[in-house]
Short mmCIF file of C-alpha atoms in Angstrom, two decimals:
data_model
loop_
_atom_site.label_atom_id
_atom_site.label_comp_id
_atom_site.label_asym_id
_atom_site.label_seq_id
_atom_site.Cartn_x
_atom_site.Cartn_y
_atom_site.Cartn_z
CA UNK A 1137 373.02 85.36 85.78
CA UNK A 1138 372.05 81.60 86.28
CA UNK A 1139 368.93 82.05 87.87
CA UNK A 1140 367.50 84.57 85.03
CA UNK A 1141 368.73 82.30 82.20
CA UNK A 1142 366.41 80.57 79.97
CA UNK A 1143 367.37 78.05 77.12
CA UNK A 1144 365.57 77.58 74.02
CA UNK A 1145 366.08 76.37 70.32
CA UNK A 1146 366.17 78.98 67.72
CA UNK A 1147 364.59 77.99 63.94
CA UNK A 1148 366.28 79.33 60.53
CA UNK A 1149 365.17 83.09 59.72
CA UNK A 1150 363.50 83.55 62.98
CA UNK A 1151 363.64 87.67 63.24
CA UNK A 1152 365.27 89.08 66.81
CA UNK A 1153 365.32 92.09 66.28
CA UNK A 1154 364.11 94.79 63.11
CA UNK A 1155 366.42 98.26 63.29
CA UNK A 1156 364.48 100.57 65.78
CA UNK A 1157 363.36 97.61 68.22
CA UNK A 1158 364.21 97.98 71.74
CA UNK A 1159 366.74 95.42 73.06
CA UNK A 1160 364.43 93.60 75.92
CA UNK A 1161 366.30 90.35 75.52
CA UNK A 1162 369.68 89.09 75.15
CA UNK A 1163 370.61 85.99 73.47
CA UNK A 1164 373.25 83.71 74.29
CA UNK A 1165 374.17 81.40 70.71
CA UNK A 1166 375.67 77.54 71.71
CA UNK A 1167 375.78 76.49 68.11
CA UNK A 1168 374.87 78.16 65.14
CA UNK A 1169 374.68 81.50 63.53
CA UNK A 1170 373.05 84.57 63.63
CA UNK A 1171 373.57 87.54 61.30
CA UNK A 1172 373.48 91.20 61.87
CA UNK A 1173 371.90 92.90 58.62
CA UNK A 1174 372.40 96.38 57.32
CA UNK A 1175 369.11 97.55 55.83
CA UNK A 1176 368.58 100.23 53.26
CA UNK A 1177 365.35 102.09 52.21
CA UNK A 1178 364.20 100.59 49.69
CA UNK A 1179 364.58 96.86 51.26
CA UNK A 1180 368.13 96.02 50.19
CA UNK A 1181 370.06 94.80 52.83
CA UNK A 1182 373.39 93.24 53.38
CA UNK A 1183 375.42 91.64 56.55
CA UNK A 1184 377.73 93.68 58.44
CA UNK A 1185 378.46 90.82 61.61
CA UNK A 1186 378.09 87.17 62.26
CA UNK A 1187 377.37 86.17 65.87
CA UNK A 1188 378.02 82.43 67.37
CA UNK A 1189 378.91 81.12 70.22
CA UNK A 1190 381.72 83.40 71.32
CA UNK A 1191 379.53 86.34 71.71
CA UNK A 1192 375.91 87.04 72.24
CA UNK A 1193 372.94 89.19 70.00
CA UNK A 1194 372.18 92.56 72.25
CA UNK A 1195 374.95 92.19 74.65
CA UNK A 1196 375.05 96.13 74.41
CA UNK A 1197 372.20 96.61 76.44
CA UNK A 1198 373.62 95.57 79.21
CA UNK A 1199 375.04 98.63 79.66
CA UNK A 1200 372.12 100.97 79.22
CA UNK A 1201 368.58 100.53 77.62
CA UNK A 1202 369.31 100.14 73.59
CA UNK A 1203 367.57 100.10 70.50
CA UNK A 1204 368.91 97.66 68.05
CA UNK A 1205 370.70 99.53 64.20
CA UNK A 1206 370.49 96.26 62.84
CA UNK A 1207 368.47 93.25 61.94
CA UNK A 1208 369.20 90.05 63.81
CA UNK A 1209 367.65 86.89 62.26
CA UNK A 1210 368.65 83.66 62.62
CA UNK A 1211 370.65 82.25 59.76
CA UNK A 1212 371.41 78.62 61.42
CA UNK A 1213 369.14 76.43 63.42
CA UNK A 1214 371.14 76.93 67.08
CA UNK A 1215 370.45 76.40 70.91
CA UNK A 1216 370.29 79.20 72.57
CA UNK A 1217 370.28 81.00 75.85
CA UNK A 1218 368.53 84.01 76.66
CA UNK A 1219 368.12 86.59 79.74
CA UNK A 1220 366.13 89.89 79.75
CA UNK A 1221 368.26 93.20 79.65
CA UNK A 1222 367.55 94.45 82.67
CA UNK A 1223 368.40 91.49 84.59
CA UNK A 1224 371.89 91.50 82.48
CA UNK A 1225 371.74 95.08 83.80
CA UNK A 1226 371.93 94.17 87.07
CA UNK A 1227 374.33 91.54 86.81
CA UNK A 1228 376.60 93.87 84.75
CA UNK A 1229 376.17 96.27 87.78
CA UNK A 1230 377.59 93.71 90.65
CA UNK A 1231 380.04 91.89 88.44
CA UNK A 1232 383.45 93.70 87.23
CA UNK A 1233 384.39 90.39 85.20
CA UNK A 1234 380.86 90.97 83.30
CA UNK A 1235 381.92 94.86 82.47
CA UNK A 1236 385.26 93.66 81.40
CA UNK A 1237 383.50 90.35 78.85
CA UNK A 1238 380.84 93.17 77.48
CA UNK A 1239 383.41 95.91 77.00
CA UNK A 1240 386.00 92.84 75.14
CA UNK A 1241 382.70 92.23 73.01
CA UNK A 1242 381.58 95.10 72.03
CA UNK A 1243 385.77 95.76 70.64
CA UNK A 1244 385.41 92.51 69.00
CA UNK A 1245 382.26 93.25 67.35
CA UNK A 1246 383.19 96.72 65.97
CA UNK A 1247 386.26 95.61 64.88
CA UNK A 1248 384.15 92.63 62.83
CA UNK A 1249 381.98 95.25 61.31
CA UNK A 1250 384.47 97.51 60.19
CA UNK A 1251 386.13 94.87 58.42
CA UNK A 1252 383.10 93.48 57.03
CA UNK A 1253 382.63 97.15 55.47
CA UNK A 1254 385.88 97.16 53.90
CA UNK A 1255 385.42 93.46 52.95
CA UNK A 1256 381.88 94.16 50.81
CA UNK A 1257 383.57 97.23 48.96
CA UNK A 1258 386.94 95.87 48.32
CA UNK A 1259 386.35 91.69 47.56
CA UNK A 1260 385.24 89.66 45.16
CA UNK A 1261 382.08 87.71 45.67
CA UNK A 1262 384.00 84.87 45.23
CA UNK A 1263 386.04 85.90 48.42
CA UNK A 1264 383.46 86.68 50.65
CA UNK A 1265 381.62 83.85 49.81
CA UNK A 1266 384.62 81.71 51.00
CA UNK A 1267 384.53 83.88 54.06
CA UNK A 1268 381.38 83.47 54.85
CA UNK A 1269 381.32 79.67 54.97
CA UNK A 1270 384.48 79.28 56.89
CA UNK A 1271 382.79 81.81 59.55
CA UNK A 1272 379.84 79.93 59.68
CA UNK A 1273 381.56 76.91 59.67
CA UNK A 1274 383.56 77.80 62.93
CA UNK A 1275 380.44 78.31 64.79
CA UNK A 1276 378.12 74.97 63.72
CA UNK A 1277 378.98 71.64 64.82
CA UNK A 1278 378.75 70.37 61.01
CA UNK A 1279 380.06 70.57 57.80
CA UNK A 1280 376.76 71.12 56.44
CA UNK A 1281 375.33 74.79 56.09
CA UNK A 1282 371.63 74.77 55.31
CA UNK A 1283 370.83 78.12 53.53
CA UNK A 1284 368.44 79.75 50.56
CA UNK A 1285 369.57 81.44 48.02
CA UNK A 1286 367.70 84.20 49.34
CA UNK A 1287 369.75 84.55 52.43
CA UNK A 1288 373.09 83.81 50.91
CA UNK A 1289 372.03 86.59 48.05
CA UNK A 1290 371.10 88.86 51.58
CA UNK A 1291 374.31 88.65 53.11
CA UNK A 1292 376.70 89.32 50.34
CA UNK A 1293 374.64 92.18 48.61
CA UNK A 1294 374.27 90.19 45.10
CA UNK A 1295 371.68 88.56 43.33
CA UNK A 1296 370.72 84.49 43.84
CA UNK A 1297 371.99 84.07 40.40
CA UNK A 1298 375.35 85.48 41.00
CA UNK A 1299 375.29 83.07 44.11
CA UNK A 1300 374.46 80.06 42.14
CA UNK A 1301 377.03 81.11 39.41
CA UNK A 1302 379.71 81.00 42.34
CA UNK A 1303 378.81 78.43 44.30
CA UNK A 1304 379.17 76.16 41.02
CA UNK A 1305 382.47 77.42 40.49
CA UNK A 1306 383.65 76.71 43.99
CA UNK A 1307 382.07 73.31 43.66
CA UNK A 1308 383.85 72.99 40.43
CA UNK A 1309 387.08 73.74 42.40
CA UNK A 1310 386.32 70.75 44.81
CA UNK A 1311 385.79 72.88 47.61
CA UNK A 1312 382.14 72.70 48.15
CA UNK A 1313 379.07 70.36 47.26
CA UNK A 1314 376.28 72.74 46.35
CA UNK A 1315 372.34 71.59 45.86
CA UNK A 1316 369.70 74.03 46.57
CA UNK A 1317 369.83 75.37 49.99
CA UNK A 1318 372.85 72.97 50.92
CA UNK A 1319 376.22 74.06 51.01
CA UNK A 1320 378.62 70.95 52.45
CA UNK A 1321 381.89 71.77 52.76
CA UNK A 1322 384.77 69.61 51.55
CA UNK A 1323 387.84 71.15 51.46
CA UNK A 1324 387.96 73.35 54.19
CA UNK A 1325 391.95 74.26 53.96
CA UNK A 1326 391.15 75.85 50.15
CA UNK A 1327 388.53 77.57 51.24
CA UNK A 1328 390.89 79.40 53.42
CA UNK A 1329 393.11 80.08 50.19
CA UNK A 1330 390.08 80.99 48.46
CA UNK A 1331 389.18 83.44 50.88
CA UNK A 1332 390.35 87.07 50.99
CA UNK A 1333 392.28 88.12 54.08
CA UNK A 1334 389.21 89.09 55.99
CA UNK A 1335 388.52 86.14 57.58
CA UNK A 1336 391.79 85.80 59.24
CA UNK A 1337 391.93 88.98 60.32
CA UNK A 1338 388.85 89.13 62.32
CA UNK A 1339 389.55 86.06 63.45
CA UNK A 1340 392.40 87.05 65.08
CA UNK A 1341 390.67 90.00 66.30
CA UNK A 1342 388.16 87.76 68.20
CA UNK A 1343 391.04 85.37 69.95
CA UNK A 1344 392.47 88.05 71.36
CA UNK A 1345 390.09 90.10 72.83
CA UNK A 1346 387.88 86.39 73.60
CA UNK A 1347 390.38 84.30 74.28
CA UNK A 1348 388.12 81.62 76.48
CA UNK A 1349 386.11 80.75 72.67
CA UNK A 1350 386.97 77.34 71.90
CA UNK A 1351 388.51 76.94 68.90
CA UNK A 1352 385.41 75.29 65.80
CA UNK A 1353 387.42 71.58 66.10
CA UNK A 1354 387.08 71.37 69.92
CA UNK A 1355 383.41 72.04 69.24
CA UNK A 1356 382.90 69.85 66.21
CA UNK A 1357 384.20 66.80 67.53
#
């Protein structure tokens, strides 16, 4: 795959993909976030998977041409690497140990969604907010998360002034400093109490199918 690899730095809410878009490219995240969004008719739209560096956007189409369900934008500045789908293709072809990483994937990822599913129908927002962070949080090399209202609104399925409402009361808690578009996190260990069970669960999930990711201190430090 070396030779077909290109590297390139990816800006906040730059769009990948739209749902219906053929998957031409495949991109490879070092450091930041990008989310897969369920959309609905009439615009609403909500995440159903976070992608960082343990996985890759449009990994599927390795195995045959695809055309993506979901939008993919870009929720945290990241480095990136990227390789067209048909080269993946071929790779994917010659290589068993590439079957076996896509296959391990694509487990991972389904498992993510369908507990993301559960998670938006069953939690509080409170929860999934807490969730969300530590997620993102495993996957940036900062404690810093850079986000609108807008998107944060996006990904749980609320309105921007539910998620001012709780990001005040989380900040109130100690856990989080909050200014517009600035989330730092401070207390990372009650964020995990905070959180509903979700986030451990497809965290787990991803260890054991991925088991080479590095765990978010190795990459931090």
């Amino acid at each position: 795959m070396a030779p077909h690899l290109t590297h390139m730095d990816l800006e906040r809410a730059r769009l990948l993909y739209e749902p219906g878009d053929r998957v031409d490219v495949v991109y490879f995240p070092h450091d930041g976030v990008i989310s897969m969004m369920t959309l609905m008719e009439n615009g609403a739209a909500i995440e159903s998977a976070t992608i960082g560096r343990e996985g890759a956007v449009g990994l599927s189409s390795a195995v045959a041409p695809r055309h993506s369900l979901s939008r993919a934008i870009v929720q945290t500045p990241c480095r990136c690497s990227r390789i067209g789908s048909s080269q993946l293709h071929d790779a994917w072809e010659k290589s068993p140990r590439i079957r076996e990483m896509v296959d391990r994937h694509a487990e991972a990822l389904l498992g993510h969604t369908t507990q993301s599913a559960a998670c938006n129908a069953l939690h509080s927002v409170e929860a999934r907010f807490c969730r969300w962070l530590l997620t993102c949080h495993d996957r940036i090399p900062t404690d810093t998360v850079a986000l609108t209202q807008e998107f944060l609104a996006d990904m749980l399925g609320v309105q921007r002034t539910t998620v001012t409402a709780v990001a005040r009361a989380l900040q109130d808690k100690g856990l989080i400093r909050y200014r517009r578009g600035i989330v730092d996190i401070v207390d990372r260990e009650g964020l995990q109490s905070a959180a509903c069970e979700c986030y451990e669960v497809v965290r787990r999930h991803y260890e054991r199918l991925l088991p080479e990711t590095p765990p978010a201190e190795t990459a931090r430090s």
